[in-house]
XYZ file of C-alpha atoms in Angstrom:
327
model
C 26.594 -2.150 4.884
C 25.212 -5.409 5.153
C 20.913 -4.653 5.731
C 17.850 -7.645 6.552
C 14.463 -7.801 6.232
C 12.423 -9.973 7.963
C 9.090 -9.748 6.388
C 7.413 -11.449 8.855
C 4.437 -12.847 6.335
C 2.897 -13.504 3.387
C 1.549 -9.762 2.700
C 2.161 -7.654 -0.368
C 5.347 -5.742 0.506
C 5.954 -3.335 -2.752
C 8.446 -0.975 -0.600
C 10.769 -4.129 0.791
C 11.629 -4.375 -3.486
C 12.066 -0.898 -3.270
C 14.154 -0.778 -0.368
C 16.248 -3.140 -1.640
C 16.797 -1.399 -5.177
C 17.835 1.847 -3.105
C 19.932 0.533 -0.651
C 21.927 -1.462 -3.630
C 22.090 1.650 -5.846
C 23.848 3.181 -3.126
C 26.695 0.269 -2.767
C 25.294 -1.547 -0.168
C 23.869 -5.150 0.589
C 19.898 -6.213 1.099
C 18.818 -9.136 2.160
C 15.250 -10.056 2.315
C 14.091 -13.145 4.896
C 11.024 -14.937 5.115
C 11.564 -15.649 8.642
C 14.297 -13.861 11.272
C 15.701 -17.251 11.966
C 17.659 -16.938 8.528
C 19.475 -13.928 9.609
C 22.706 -14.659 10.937
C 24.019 -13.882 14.097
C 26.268 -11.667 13.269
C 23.694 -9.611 11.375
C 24.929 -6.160 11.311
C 21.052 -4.291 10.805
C 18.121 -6.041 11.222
C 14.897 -4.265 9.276
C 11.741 -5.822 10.740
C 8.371 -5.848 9.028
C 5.859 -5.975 12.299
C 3.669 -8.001 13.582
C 5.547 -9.428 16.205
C 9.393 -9.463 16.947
C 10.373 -12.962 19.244
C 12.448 -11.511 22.329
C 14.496 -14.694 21.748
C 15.543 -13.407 18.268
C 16.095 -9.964 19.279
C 18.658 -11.367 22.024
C 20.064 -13.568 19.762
C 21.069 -10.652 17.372
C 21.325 -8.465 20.226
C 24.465 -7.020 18.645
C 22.625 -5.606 15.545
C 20.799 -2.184 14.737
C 16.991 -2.754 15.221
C 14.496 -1.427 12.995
C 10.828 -1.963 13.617
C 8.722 -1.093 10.621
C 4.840 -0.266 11.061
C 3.494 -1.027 7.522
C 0.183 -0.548 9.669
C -1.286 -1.175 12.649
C -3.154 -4.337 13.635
C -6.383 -5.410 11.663
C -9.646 -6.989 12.789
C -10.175 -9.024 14.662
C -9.533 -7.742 18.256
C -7.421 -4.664 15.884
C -6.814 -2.684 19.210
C -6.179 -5.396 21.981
C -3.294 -6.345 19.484
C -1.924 -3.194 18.918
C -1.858 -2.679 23.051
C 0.259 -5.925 23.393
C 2.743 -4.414 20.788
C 3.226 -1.357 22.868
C 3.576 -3.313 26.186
C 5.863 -6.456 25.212
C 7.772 -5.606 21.801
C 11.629 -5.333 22.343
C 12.805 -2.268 21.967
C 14.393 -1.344 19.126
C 17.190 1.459 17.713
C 14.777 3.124 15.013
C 11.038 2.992 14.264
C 9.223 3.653 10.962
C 5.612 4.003 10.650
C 3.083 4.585 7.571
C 2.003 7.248 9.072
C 1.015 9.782 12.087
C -1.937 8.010 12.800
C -0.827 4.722 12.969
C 2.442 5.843 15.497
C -0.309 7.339 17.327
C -2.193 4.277 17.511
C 0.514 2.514 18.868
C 1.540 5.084 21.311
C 5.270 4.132 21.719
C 6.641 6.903 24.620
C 10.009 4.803 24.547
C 11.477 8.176 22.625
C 13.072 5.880 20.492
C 13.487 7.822 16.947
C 11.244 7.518 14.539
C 10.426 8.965 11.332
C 7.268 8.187 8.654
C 7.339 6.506 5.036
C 4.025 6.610 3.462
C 3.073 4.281 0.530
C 5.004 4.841 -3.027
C 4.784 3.324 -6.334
C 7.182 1.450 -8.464
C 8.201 2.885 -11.379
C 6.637 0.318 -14.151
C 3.190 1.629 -12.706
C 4.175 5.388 -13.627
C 5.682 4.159 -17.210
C 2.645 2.226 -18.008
C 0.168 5.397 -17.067
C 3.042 7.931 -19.206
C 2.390 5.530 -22.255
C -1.080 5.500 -22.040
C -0.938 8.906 -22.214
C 1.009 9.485 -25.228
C -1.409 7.285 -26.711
C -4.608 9.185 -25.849
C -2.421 12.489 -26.959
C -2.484 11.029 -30.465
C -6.074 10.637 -30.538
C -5.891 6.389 -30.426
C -8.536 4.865 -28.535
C -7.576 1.252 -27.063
C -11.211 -0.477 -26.257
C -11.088 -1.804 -23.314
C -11.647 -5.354 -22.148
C -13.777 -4.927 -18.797
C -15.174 -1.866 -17.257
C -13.599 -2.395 -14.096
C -10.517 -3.698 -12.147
C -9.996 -4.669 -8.525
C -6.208 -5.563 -7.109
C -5.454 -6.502 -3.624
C -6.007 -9.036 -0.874
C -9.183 -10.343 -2.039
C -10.035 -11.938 1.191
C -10.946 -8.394 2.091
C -14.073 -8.418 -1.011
C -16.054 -10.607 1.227
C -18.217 -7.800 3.158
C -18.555 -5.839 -0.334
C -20.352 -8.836 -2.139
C -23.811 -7.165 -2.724
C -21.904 -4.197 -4.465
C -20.006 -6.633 -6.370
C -23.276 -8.264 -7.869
C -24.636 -4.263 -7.985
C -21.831 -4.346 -10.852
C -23.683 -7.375 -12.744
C -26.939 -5.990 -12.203
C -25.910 -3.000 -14.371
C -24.595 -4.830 -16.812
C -20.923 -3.914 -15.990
C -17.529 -6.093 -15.999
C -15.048 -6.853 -13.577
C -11.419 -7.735 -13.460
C -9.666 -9.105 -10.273
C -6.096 -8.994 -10.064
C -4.853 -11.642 -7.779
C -5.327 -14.411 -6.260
C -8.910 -15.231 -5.723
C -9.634 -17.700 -2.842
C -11.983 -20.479 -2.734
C -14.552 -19.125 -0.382
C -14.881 -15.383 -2.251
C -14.762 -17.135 -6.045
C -17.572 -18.984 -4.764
C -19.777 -15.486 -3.910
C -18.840 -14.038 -7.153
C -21.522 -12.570 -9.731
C -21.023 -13.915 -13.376
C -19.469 -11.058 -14.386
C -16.326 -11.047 -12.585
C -13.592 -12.303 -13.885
C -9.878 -13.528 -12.304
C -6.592 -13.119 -13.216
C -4.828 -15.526 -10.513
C -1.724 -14.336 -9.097
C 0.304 -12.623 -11.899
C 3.781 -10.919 -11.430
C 4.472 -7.185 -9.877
C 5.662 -6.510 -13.087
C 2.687 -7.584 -15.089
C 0.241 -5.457 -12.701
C -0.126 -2.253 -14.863
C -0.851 -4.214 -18.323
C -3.353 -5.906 -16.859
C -4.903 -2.428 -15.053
C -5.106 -1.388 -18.181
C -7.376 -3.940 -19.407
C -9.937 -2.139 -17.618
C -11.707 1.727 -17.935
C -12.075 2.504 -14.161
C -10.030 1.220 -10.913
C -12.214 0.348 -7.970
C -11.258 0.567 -4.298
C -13.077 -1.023 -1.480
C -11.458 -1.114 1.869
C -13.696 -1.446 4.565
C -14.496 1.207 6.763
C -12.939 0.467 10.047
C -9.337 0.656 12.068
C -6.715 0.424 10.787
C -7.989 0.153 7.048
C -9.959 3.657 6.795
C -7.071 5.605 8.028
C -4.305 3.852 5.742
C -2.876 4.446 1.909
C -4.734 2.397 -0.111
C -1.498 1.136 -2.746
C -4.305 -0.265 -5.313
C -5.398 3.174 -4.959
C -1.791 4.580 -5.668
C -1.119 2.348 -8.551
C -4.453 2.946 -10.385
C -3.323 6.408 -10.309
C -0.170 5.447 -11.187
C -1.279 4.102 -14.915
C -3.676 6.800 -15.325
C -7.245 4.861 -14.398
C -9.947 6.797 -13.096
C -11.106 5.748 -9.612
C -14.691 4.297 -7.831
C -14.202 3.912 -4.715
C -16.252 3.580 -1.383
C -16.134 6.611 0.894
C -13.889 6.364 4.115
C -11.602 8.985 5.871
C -8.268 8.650 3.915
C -9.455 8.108 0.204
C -11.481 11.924 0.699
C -8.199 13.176 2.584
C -6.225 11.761 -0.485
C -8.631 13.265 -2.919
C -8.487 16.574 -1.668
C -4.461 16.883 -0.697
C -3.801 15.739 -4.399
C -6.753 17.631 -6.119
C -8.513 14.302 -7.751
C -11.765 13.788 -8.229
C -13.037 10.141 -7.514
C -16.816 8.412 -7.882
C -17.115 7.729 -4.255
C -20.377 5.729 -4.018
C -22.959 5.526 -1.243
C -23.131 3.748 1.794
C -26.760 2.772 0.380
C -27.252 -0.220 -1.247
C -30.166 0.662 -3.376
C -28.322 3.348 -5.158
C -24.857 0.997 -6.072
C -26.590 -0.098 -9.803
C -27.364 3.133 -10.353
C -24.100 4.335 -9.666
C -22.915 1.614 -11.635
C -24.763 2.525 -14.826
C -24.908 5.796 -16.411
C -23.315 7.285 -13.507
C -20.179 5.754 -13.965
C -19.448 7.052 -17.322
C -21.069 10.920 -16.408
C -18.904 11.176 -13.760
C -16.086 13.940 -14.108
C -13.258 11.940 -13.041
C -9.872 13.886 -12.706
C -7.196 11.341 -12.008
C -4.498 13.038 -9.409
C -0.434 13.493 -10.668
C 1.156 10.907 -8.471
C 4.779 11.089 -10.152
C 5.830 12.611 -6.711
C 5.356 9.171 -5.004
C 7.585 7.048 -7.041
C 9.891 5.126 -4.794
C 13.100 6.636 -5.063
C 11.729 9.850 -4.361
C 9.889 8.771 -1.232
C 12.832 7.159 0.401
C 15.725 9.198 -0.662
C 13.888 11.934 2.492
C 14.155 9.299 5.030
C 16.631 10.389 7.858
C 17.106 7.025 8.844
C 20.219 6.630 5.848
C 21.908 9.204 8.370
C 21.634 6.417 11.166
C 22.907 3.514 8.355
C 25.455 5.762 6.778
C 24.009 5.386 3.608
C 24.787 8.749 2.169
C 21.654 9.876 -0.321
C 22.599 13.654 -0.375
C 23.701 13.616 -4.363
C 19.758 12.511 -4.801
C 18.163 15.163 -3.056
C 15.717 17.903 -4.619
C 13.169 19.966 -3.652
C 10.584 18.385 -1.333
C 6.998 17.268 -2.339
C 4.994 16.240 0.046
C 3.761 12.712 0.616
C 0.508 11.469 0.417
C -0.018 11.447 3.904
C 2.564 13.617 5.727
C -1.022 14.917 7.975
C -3.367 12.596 9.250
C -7.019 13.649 8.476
């Protein structure tokens, strides 16, 4: 079995690696395309990331097995209208995945074409990096650490949290981005915030670890408030404790997993506060996410019954996903 992905886009895709490692540990072929016009015609499954899917290509490899993959549903601006011309005009395909409940609700596909969900996981150099951070802390060594907090993700998305950003300054805290930092948010930064650039999946976790608390921001609108925050998943992942702003899914997450995270105020004058003794009082508890490494996401998927991809010798007991119910 031959599989491609189309990732349609320049986004951070963690699961197409991980797709690709199970499908090959299984004896099977992945190929992973910038662009569907790559994929050869006589492509025997096609695995679309969506956006949108050209009818032209879809006729053109008319002869494959279509999967449309909802990573999540359309973001601002016009989130909604876009979402509504997916429904109408995308081709029909033979499967459909989606994050999760909400968003296949928010799409409202009554096609009955099957479906199943896949939320978020995390690679397994994020889980190795948090288990050896704990041995570490077992044997009593202390590691000082180099900033007092890290952001990772799209950083195009830190534009609307600016004033809390230069809340961190005004306490006298540290900050490390992860990632590549553009031109117009560099520009906005407080002097305490310092950038990696772009570094390697890999490298992620080491450089997580250069700081004492994770911090999440996702703004508080649809699709974002109702999605699994990865940064979230892989701060967990290495063992960080968590700041976060408070939105639907990070206080469904918190509860369903039993972690305890600083979720700050949507009140400006309290932010350096929060930032300052606050953020060392807090008591933190940091949730087990060992459950959500990769392989033991996808191996549940009942789309391999569909492939013929037979994961049966890597079954076990089921634990439930981060976000098997919507909040």
């Amino acid at each position: 079995m031959l599989i491609h992905f189309v990732r349609n886009g320049p986004s951070y895709l963690p699961e197409l690696d991980a797709y690709a490692q199970f499908i090959t540990t299984h004896g099977h072929e992945a190929h992973i395309h910038d662009t569907s016009t790559t994929v050869p015609d006589n492509a025997p499954v096609v695995w679309w990331i969506c956006g949108r899917v050209p009818h032209s290509e879809a006729r053109r490899l008319r002869q494959a097995f279509h999967i449309h993959e909802y990573t999540s549903a359309s973001v601002p601006p016009h989130a909604w209208l876009k979402d509504q011309v997916k429904h109408w005009t995308q081709p029909r395909p033979d499967f459909r995945v989606f994050q999760n409940a909400w968003v296949r609700e928010r799409l409202g596909f009554t096609d009955h074409v099957p479906s199943n969900l896949r939320d978020m996981g995390v690679a397994q150099h994020f889980l190795d990096a948090g288990q050896m951070r704990a041995d570490v802390k077992a044997h009593h060594h202390t590691q000082s650490a180099e900033f007092d907090l890290v952001y990772l993700g799209e950083m195009g998305r830190l534009l609307p949290f600016m004033p809390l950003l230069h809340s961190i300054h005004e306490a006298d805290r540290t900050l490390l981005l992860v990632g590549e930092v553009p031109d117009a948010v560099r520009a906005l930064l407080p002097p305490s915030a310092h950038c990696t650039g772009r570094v390697p999946h890999a490298e992620v976790p080491r450089h997580l670890l250069r700081a004492r608390f994770g911090l999440n921001l996702v703004s508080n609108v649809a699709p974002y408030h109702q999605q699994t925050s990865t940064k979230l998943l892989e701060y967990c992942a290495v063992g960080l404790p968590v700041v976060s702003n408070d939105y639907a899914w990070v206080r469904y997450f918190a509860t369903h997993l039993e972690g305890n995270f600083h979720l700050l105020k949507d009140a400006p004058d309290t932010w350096t506060l929060s930032f300052g003794e606050a953020l060392d009082a807090y008591p933190y508890r940091v949730p087990d996410v060992q459950h959500l490494a990769w392989p033991n996401l996808l191996r549940h998927l009942p789309l391999w019954k569909k492939l013929h991809i037979d994961a049966s010798h890597l079954s076990a007991a089921h634990t439930p996903s981060a976000r098997e119910v919507s909040p």
